[in-house]
């Protein structure tokens, strides 16, 4: 069984400040990990994914995440927040054989001027 | 550019009515997922098809929900009879089944916002 825990349902950051969204997972098999972003009234868009290989993965819009097996974490960061980063962010885990995603509860990001 | 389409985008109906939501996956994708998003439960997987065959519908209330793929270009999710607790945003996603150790991205549609009065 797999599960995802996102710490903090709401995060407020100042424009230009670091964005840090926390995600911890549990999985009985090597996980595939994802971050998705959802803008208001839209579907989900993939930001980045970890499957194998390099544990630091870079995604779109300047986001990156690091897979830490020992900590069962996959935290998402962006060095400098933009107003356009205001959205809801979902961490998800999958196993290869199924391909179906188990999502976390989501973190709403608010960016203040 | 290729994208998943869903119709209708919004649906308001009364309790007891039948609701049908449609999804057109990206051409060539052989995997289709139905998710439901609510404030209380977040994003939940309802059903999962590969090559038009249902592989997992354990997340779906069987007594009122049904999901089908009449052909490779159409997936449907029906609720009969609908209830107020079914009010949610229903997302369809499509992708290529994982092969050769590689994971392929799921592409999400814009969702159908269902309100059952």
PDB file of C-alpha atoms in Angstrom:
ATOM      1  CA  UNK A   1       0.000   0.000   0.000  1.00  0.00           C
ATOM      2  CA  UNK A   2       1.123   3.507  -0.692  1.00  0.00           C
ATOM      3  CA  UNK A   3       0.310   6.810   0.917  1.00  0.00           C
ATOM      4  CA  UNK A   4       1.385  10.416   0.801  1.00  0.00           C
ATOM      5  CA  UNK A   5       1.423  13.048   3.525  1.00  0.00           C
ATOM      6  CA  UNK A   6       1.761  16.699   2.695  1.00  0.00           C
ATOM      7  CA  UNK A   7       2.655  18.870   5.662  1.00  0.00           C
ATOM      8  CA  UNK A   8       0.671  22.077   5.700  1.00  0.00           C
ATOM      9  CA  UNK A   9      -2.554  22.564   3.818  1.00  0.00           C
ATOM     10  CA  UNK A  10      -1.808  26.265   3.290  1.00  0.00           C
ATOM     11  CA  UNK A  11       1.489  28.025   2.790  1.00  0.00           C
ATOM     12  CA  UNK A  12       1.938  31.758   2.428  1.00  0.00           C
ATOM     13  CA  UNK A  13       5.154  33.092   0.935  1.00  0.00           C
ATOM     14  CA  UNK A  14       6.342  36.523  -0.037  1.00  0.00           C
ATOM     15  CA  UNK A  15       7.180  37.231  -3.643  1.00  0.00           C
ATOM     16  CA  UNK A  16      10.871  36.488  -4.119  1.00  0.00           C
ATOM     17  CA  UNK A  17      11.086  34.214  -1.090  1.00  0.00           C
ATOM     18  CA  UNK A  18      11.857  30.518  -1.016  1.00  0.00           C
ATOM     19  CA  UNK A  19       8.980  28.146  -1.628  1.00  0.00           C
ATOM     20  CA  UNK A  20       9.225  24.872   0.315  1.00  0.00           C
ATOM     21  CA  UNK A  21       6.438  22.304   0.184  1.00  0.00           C
ATOM     22  CA  UNK A  22       6.892  19.133   2.186  1.00  0.00           C
ATOM     23  CA  UNK A  23       5.904  15.637   1.114  1.00  0.00           C
ATOM     24  CA  UNK A  24       6.513  12.319   2.824  1.00  0.00           C
ATOM     25  CA  UNK A  25       5.490   9.005   1.386  1.00  0.00           C
ATOM     26  CA  UNK A  26       5.203   5.388   2.321  1.00  0.00           C
ATOM     27  CA  UNK A  27       5.551   2.626  -0.204  1.00  0.00           C
ATOM     28  CA  UNK A  28       6.257  -1.081  -0.062  1.00  0.00           C
ATOM     29  CA  UNK A  29       8.007  -0.951  -3.437  1.00  0.00           C
ATOM     30  CA  UNK A  30      10.426   1.549  -4.937  1.00  0.00           C
ATOM     31  CA  UNK A  31       8.257   4.575  -5.471  1.00  0.00           C
ATOM     32  CA  UNK A  32       7.682   6.823  -8.382  1.00  0.00           C
ATOM     33  CA  UNK A  33       7.059  10.312  -7.062  1.00  0.00           C
ATOM     34  CA  UNK A  34       5.380  13.309  -8.598  1.00  0.00           C
ATOM     35  CA  UNK A  35       4.441  16.886  -7.977  1.00  0.00           C
ATOM     36  CA  UNK A  36       1.421  18.291  -9.755  1.00  0.00           C
ATOM     37  CA  UNK A  37       0.114  21.850  -9.794  1.00  0.00           C
ATOM     38  CA  UNK A  38      -3.516  22.859 -10.105  1.00  0.00           C
ATOM     39  CA  UNK A  39      -4.498  26.390 -10.996  1.00  0.00           C
ATOM     40  CA  UNK A  40      -8.037  27.554 -10.195  1.00  0.00           C
ATOM     41  CA  UNK A  41     -10.697  25.812 -12.262  1.00  0.00           C
ATOM     42  CA  UNK A  42      -8.151  23.792 -14.180  1.00  0.00           C
ATOM     43  CA  UNK A  43      -6.901  20.228 -14.300  1.00  0.00           C
ATOM     44  CA  UNK A  44      -3.637  19.045 -12.858  1.00  0.00           C
ATOM     45  CA  UNK A  45      -0.343  19.695 -14.591  1.00  0.00           C
ATOM     46  CA  UNK A  46       2.816  17.736 -13.964  1.00  0.00           C
ATOM     47  CA  UNK A  47       5.606  19.829 -12.442  1.00  0.00           C
ATOM     48  CA  UNK A  48       8.219  17.111 -12.111  1.00  0.00           C
ATOM     49  CA  UNK A  49       8.689  13.444 -11.425  1.00  0.00           C
ATOM     50  CA  UNK A  50      11.204  11.066  -9.912  1.00  0.00           C
ATOM     51  CA  UNK A  51      11.412   7.570 -11.342  1.00  0.00           C
ATOM     52  CA  UNK A  52      15.007   6.401 -11.179  1.00  0.00           C
ATOM     53  CA  UNK A  53      18.469   7.896 -11.358  1.00  0.00           C
ATOM     54  CA  UNK A  54      19.388  11.329 -10.091  1.00  0.00           C
ATOM     55  CA  UNK A  55      17.649  12.118  -6.850  1.00  0.00           C
ATOM     56  CA  UNK A  56      17.466  15.850  -7.511  1.00  0.00           C
ATOM     57  CA  UNK A  57      14.952  16.461 -10.235  1.00  0.00           C
ATOM     58  CA  UNK A  58      14.177  19.685 -11.978  1.00  0.00           C
ATOM     59  CA  UNK A  59      10.795  20.571 -13.323  1.00  0.00           C
ATOM     60  CA  UNK A  60       8.976  23.333 -15.039  1.00  0.00           C
ATOM     61  CA  UNK A  61       8.664  26.910 -13.809  1.00  0.00           C
ATOM     62  CA  UNK A  62      11.885  26.744 -11.790  1.00  0.00           C
ATOM     63  CA  UNK A  63      10.734  24.055  -9.356  1.00  0.00           C
ATOM     64  CA  UNK A  64      12.874  21.187  -8.183  1.00  0.00           C
ATOM     65  CA  UNK A  65      12.523  18.326  -5.733  1.00  0.00           C
ATOM     66  CA  UNK A  66      14.891  15.935  -4.031  1.00  0.00           C
ATOM     67  CA  UNK A  67      14.139  12.284  -3.386  1.00  0.00           C
ATOM     68  CA  UNK A  68      15.530  11.207  -0.016  1.00  0.00           C
ATOM     69  CA  UNK A  69      14.961   7.530   0.517  1.00  0.00           C
ATOM     70  CA  UNK A  70      16.279   7.524   4.088  1.00  0.00           C
ATOM     71  CA  UNK A  71      13.768  10.204   5.032  1.00  0.00           C
ATOM     72  CA  UNK A  72      10.997   8.942   2.726  1.00  0.00           C
ATOM     73  CA  UNK A  73      10.616  12.492   1.531  1.00  0.00           C
ATOM     74  CA  UNK A  74      10.189  14.337  -1.736  1.00  0.00           C
ATOM     75  CA  UNK A  75      10.064  18.017  -0.856  1.00  0.00           C
ATOM     76  CA  UNK A  76       9.402  20.621  -3.535  1.00  0.00           C
ATOM     77  CA  UNK A  77      11.331  23.882  -3.653  1.00  0.00           C
ATOM     78  CA  UNK A  78      11.639  27.014  -5.706  1.00  0.00           C
ATOM     79  CA  UNK A  79      14.268  29.628  -4.820  1.00  0.00           C
ATOM     80  CA  UNK A  80      12.165  32.675  -5.607  1.00  0.00           C
ATOM     81  CA  UNK A  81       8.375  32.760  -5.596  1.00  0.00           C
ATOM     82  CA  UNK A  82       6.438  34.557  -8.291  1.00  0.00           C
ATOM     83  CA  UNK A  83       2.870  35.714  -8.070  1.00  0.00           C
ATOM     84  CA  UNK A  84       2.041  33.200 -10.790  1.00  0.00           C
ATOM     85  CA  UNK A  85       3.037  30.359  -8.437  1.00  0.00           C
ATOM     86  CA  UNK A  86      -0.171  30.816  -6.468  1.00  0.00           C
ATOM     87  CA  UNK A  87      -1.953  27.503  -6.911  1.00  0.00           C
ATOM     88  CA  UNK A  88      -2.574  24.190  -5.220  1.00  0.00           C
ATOM     89  CA  UNK A  89       0.235  21.645  -5.272  1.00  0.00           C
ATOM     90  CA  UNK A  90      -0.177  17.908  -4.977  1.00  0.00           C
ATOM     91  CA  UNK A  91       2.421  15.300  -4.204  1.00  0.00           C
ATOM     92  CA  UNK A  92       1.676  11.816  -5.546  1.00  0.00           C
ATOM     93  CA  UNK A  93       3.181   8.347  -5.465  1.00  0.00           C
ATOM     94  CA  UNK A  94       2.818   5.470  -7.860  1.00  0.00           C
ATOM     95  CA  UNK A  95       4.208   2.041  -8.422  1.00  0.00           C
ATOM     96  CA  UNK A  96       5.292   1.056 -11.890  1.00  0.00           C
ATOM     97  CA  UNK A  97       3.050  -1.914 -12.354  1.00  0.00           C
ATOM     98  CA  UNK A  98      -0.207  -0.031 -11.977  1.00  0.00           C
ATOM     99  CA  UNK A  99       0.573   3.502 -12.958  1.00  0.00           C
ATOM    100  CA  UNK A 100      -2.238   4.832 -10.824  1.00  0.00           C
ATOM    101  CA  UNK A 101      -1.486   7.792  -8.604  1.00  0.00           C
ATOM    102  CA  UNK A 102      -2.065   8.121  -4.863  1.00  0.00           C
ATOM    103  CA  UNK A 103      -2.326  11.817  -4.091  1.00  0.00           C
ATOM    104  CA  UNK A 104      -1.629  13.789  -0.976  1.00  0.00           C
ATOM    105  CA  UNK A 105      -4.201  16.203   0.376  1.00  0.00           C
ATOM    106  CA  UNK A 106      -2.653  19.160  -1.386  1.00  0.00           C
ATOM    107  CA  UNK A 107      -1.008  22.402  -0.274  1.00  0.00           C
ATOM    108  CA  UNK A 108      -2.505  25.732  -1.234  1.00  0.00           C
ATOM    109  CA  UNK A 109       0.198  28.302  -1.929  1.00  0.00           C
ATOM    110  CA  UNK A 110      -0.525  31.999  -1.555  1.00  0.00           C
ATOM    111  CA  UNK A 111       2.064  34.492  -2.765  1.00  0.00           C
ATOM    112  CA  UNK A 112       1.980  37.939  -1.214  1.00  0.00           C
ATOM    113  CA  UNK A 113       3.545  41.045  -2.758  1.00  0.00           C
TER     114      UNK A 113
ATOM    115  CA  UNK B   1      -1.791  20.291 -29.387  1.00  0.00           C
ATOM    116  CA  UNK B   2      -3.012  16.996 -27.928  1.00  0.00           C
ATOM    117  CA  UNK B   3      -5.045  17.198 -24.769  1.00  0.00           C
ATOM    118  CA  UNK B   4      -7.677  15.329 -22.813  1.00  0.00           C
ATOM    119  CA  UNK B   5     -11.137  16.760 -23.270  1.00  0.00           C
ATOM    120  CA  UNK B   6     -14.065  16.392 -20.913  1.00  0.00           C
ATOM    121  CA  UNK B   7     -17.716  17.234 -21.346  1.00  0.00           C
ATOM    122  CA  UNK B   8     -19.662  18.830 -19.894  1.00  0.00           C
ATOM    123  CA  UNK B   9     -17.438  21.240 -17.982  1.00  0.00           C
ATOM    124  CA  UNK B  10     -20.235  22.046 -15.583  1.00  0.00           C
ATOM    125  CA  UNK B  11     -23.369  20.124 -14.677  1.00  0.00           C
ATOM    126  CA  UNK B  12     -26.097  21.021 -12.233  1.00  0.00           C
ATOM    127  CA  UNK B  13     -28.738  18.411 -11.662  1.00  0.00           C
ATOM    128  CA  UNK B  14     -31.307  17.341  -9.136  1.00  0.00           C
ATOM    129  CA  UNK B  15     -31.011  14.412  -6.815  1.00  0.00           C
ATOM    130  CA  UNK B  16     -32.154  11.197  -8.438  1.00  0.00           C
ATOM    131  CA  UNK B  17     -31.257  12.211 -11.977  1.00  0.00           C
ATOM    132  CA  UNK B  18     -28.817  10.318 -14.150  1.00  0.00           C
ATOM    133  CA  UNK B  19     -25.538  12.053 -14.912  1.00  0.00           C
ATOM    134  CA  UNK B  20     -23.174  11.079 -17.704  1.00  0.00           C
ATOM    135  CA  UNK B  21     -19.686  12.541 -17.968  1.00  0.00           C
ATOM    136  CA  UNK B  22     -17.536  11.988 -21.039  1.00  0.00           C
ATOM    137  CA  UNK B  23     -13.842  11.965 -21.634  1.00  0.00           C
ATOM    138  CA  UNK B  24     -11.849  11.864 -24.834  1.00  0.00           C
ATOM    139  CA  UNK B  25      -8.327  10.633 -24.070  1.00  0.00           C
ATOM    140  CA  UNK B  26      -5.332  11.746 -26.053  1.00  0.00           C
ATOM    141  CA  UNK B  27      -5.121   9.787 -29.290  1.00  0.00           C
ATOM    142  CA  UNK B  28      -2.894   6.753 -28.865  1.00  0.00           C
ATOM    143  CA  UNK B  29      -3.090   6.623 -25.090  1.00  0.00           C
ATOM    144  CA  UNK B  30      -4.145   3.208 -23.806  1.00  0.00           C
ATOM    145  CA  UNK B  31      -4.755   4.036 -20.150  1.00  0.00           C
ATOM    146  CA  UNK B  32      -7.609   6.089 -18.768  1.00  0.00           C
ATOM    147  CA  UNK B  33      -8.222   7.105 -15.170  1.00  0.00           C
ATOM    148  CA  UNK B  34     -11.227   8.702 -13.486  1.00  0.00           C
ATOM    149  CA  UNK B  35     -10.561  10.772 -10.368  1.00  0.00           C
ATOM    150  CA  UNK B  36     -12.904  12.660  -8.085  1.00  0.00           C
ATOM    151  CA  UNK B  37     -11.881  15.769  -6.184  1.00  0.00           C
ATOM    152  CA  UNK B  38     -13.751  17.052  -3.141  1.00  0.00           C
ATOM    153  CA  UNK B  39     -12.801  19.377  -0.333  1.00  0.00           C
ATOM    154  CA  UNK B  40     -13.227  16.637   2.231  1.00  0.00           C
ATOM    155  CA  UNK B  41     -11.581  13.683   0.484  1.00  0.00           C
ATOM    156  CA  UNK B  42      -9.158  15.370  -1.872  1.00  0.00           C
ATOM    157  CA  UNK B  43      -8.295  13.497  -5.069  1.00  0.00           C
ATOM    158  CA  UNK B  44      -9.507   9.922  -5.190  1.00  0.00           C
ATOM    159  CA  UNK B  45      -9.082   7.361  -7.926  1.00  0.00           C
ATOM    160  CA  UNK B  46     -12.450   5.983  -8.976  1.00  0.00           C
ATOM    161  CA  UNK B  47     -11.605   3.712 -11.898  1.00  0.00           C
ATOM    162  CA  UNK B  48      -8.770   2.752 -14.165  1.00  0.00           C
ATOM    163  CA  UNK B  49      -8.852   1.290 -17.686  1.00  0.00           C
ATOM    164  CA  UNK B  50      -6.133  -0.170 -19.802  1.00  0.00           C
ATOM    165  CA  UNK B  51      -6.792  -1.002 -23.445  1.00  0.00           C
ATOM    166  CA  UNK B  52     -10.473  -0.298 -22.699  1.00  0.00           C
ATOM    167  CA  UNK B  53     -10.672  -3.013 -20.046  1.00  0.00           C
ATOM    168  CA  UNK B  54     -11.422  -1.998 -16.458  1.00  0.00           C
ATOM    169  CA  UNK B  55      -8.460  -2.897 -14.250  1.00  0.00           C
ATOM    170  CA  UNK B  56      -9.453  -1.319 -10.986  1.00  0.00           C
ATOM    171  CA  UNK B  57     -12.742   0.263 -10.004  1.00  0.00           C
ATOM    172  CA  UNK B  58     -12.449  -0.368  -6.291  1.00  0.00           C
ATOM    173  CA  UNK B  59     -12.752   3.337  -5.559  1.00  0.00           C
ATOM    174  CA  UNK B  60     -16.136   3.603  -7.178  1.00  0.00           C
ATOM    175  CA  UNK B  61     -19.482   3.120  -5.398  1.00  0.00           C
ATOM    176  CA  UNK B  62     -20.803   0.180  -7.381  1.00  0.00           C
ATOM    177  CA  UNK B  63     -24.445   0.666  -6.651  1.00  0.00           C
ATOM    178  CA  UNK B  64     -24.738   3.964  -8.470  1.00  0.00           C
ATOM    179  CA  UNK B  65     -21.565   4.551 -10.459  1.00  0.00           C
ATOM    180  CA  UNK B  66     -20.494   2.869 -13.664  1.00  0.00           C
ATOM    181  CA  UNK B  67     -17.541   3.507 -15.950  1.00  0.00           C
ATOM    182  CA  UNK B  68     -17.086   2.264 -19.486  1.00  0.00           C
ATOM    183  CA  UNK B  69     -14.990   2.723 -22.582  1.00  0.00           C
ATOM    184  CA  UNK B  70     -17.243   2.112 -25.580  1.00  0.00           C
ATOM    185  CA  UNK B  71     -14.259   2.673 -27.825  1.00  0.00           C
ATOM    186  CA  UNK B  72     -10.675   3.857 -27.588  1.00  0.00           C
ATOM    187  CA  UNK B  73     -11.667   7.494 -28.044  1.00  0.00           C
ATOM    188  CA  UNK B  74     -14.386   7.707 -25.424  1.00  0.00           C
ATOM    189  CA  UNK B  75     -14.631   6.994 -21.720  1.00  0.00           C
ATOM    190  CA  UNK B  76     -17.846   7.556 -19.780  1.00  0.00           C
ATOM    191  CA  UNK B  77     -18.674   7.843 -16.113  1.00  0.00           C
ATOM    192  CA  UNK B  78     -22.325   7.529 -15.150  1.00  0.00           C
ATOM    193  CA  UNK B  79     -24.063   8.156 -11.882  1.00  0.00           C
ATOM    194  CA  UNK B  80     -27.592   6.838 -11.481  1.00  0.00           C
ATOM    195  CA  UNK B  81     -29.275   7.952  -9.337  1.00  0.00           C
ATOM    196  CA  UNK B  82     -27.218  10.975  -8.365  1.00  0.00           C
ATOM    197  CA  UNK B  83     -27.067  12.227  -4.779  1.00  0.00           C
ATOM    198  CA  UNK B  84     -25.916  15.537  -3.267  1.00  0.00           C
ATOM    199  CA  UNK B  85     -22.814  13.825  -1.849  1.00  0.00           C
ATOM    200  CA  UNK B  86     -21.705  13.147  -5.439  1.00  0.00           C
ATOM    201  CA  UNK B  87     -21.087  16.864  -5.920  1.00  0.00           C
ATOM    202  CA  UNK B  88     -17.429  17.131  -6.849  1.00  0.00           C
ATOM    203  CA  UNK B  89     -15.050  17.778  -9.711  1.00  0.00           C
ATOM    204  CA  UNK B  90     -14.480  14.665 -11.788  1.00  0.00           C
ATOM    205  CA  UNK B  91     -11.204  14.437 -13.672  1.00  0.00           C
ATOM    206  CA  UNK B  92     -10.250  12.136 -16.461  1.00  0.00           C
ATOM    207  CA  UNK B  93      -6.592  11.447 -17.195  1.00  0.00           C
ATOM    208  CA  UNK B  94      -4.940   9.450 -19.939  1.00  0.00           C
ATOM    209  CA  UNK B  95      -1.500   8.082 -20.600  1.00  0.00           C
ATOM    210  CA  UNK B  96       0.518   5.206 -21.952  1.00  0.00           C
ATOM    211  CA  UNK B  97       0.822   2.164 -19.750  1.00  0.00           C
ATOM    212  CA  UNK B  98       4.236   1.860 -18.081  1.00  0.00           C
ATOM    213  CA  UNK B  99       6.626  -0.242 -20.145  1.00  0.00           C
ATOM    214  CA  UNK B 100      10.278  -1.235 -19.989  1.00  0.00           C
ATOM    215  CA  UNK B 101      10.769   0.281 -16.575  1.00  0.00           C
ATOM    216  CA  UNK B 102       9.726   3.701 -17.741  1.00  0.00           C
ATOM    217  CA  UNK B 103       6.838   5.620 -16.289  1.00  0.00           C
ATOM    218  CA  UNK B 104       4.733   7.668 -18.625  1.00  0.00           C
ATOM    219  CA  UNK B 105       2.991  10.833 -17.559  1.00  0.00           C
ATOM    220  CA  UNK B 106      -0.731  11.013 -17.012  1.00  0.00           C
ATOM    221  CA  UNK B 107      -2.355  13.975 -18.705  1.00  0.00           C
ATOM    222  CA  UNK B 108      -5.363  15.421 -16.964  1.00  0.00           C
ATOM    223  CA  UNK B 109      -8.447  16.906 -18.511  1.00  0.00           C
ATOM    224  CA  UNK B 110      -9.987  20.143 -17.222  1.00  0.00           C
ATOM    225  CA  UNK B 111     -12.611  18.310 -15.193  1.00  0.00           C
ATOM    226  CA  UNK B 112     -16.397  18.232 -14.933  1.00  0.00           C
ATOM    227  CA  UNK B 113     -17.782  20.193 -12.010  1.00  0.00           C
ATOM    228  CA  UNK B 114     -20.910  18.381 -10.854  1.00  0.00           C
ATOM    229  CA  UNK B 115     -23.448  19.881  -8.498  1.00  0.00           C
ATOM    230  CA  UNK B 116     -26.314  17.706  -7.318  1.00  0.00           C
ATOM    231  CA  UNK B 117     -29.090  19.653  -5.618  1.00  0.00           C
TER     232      UNK B 117
END
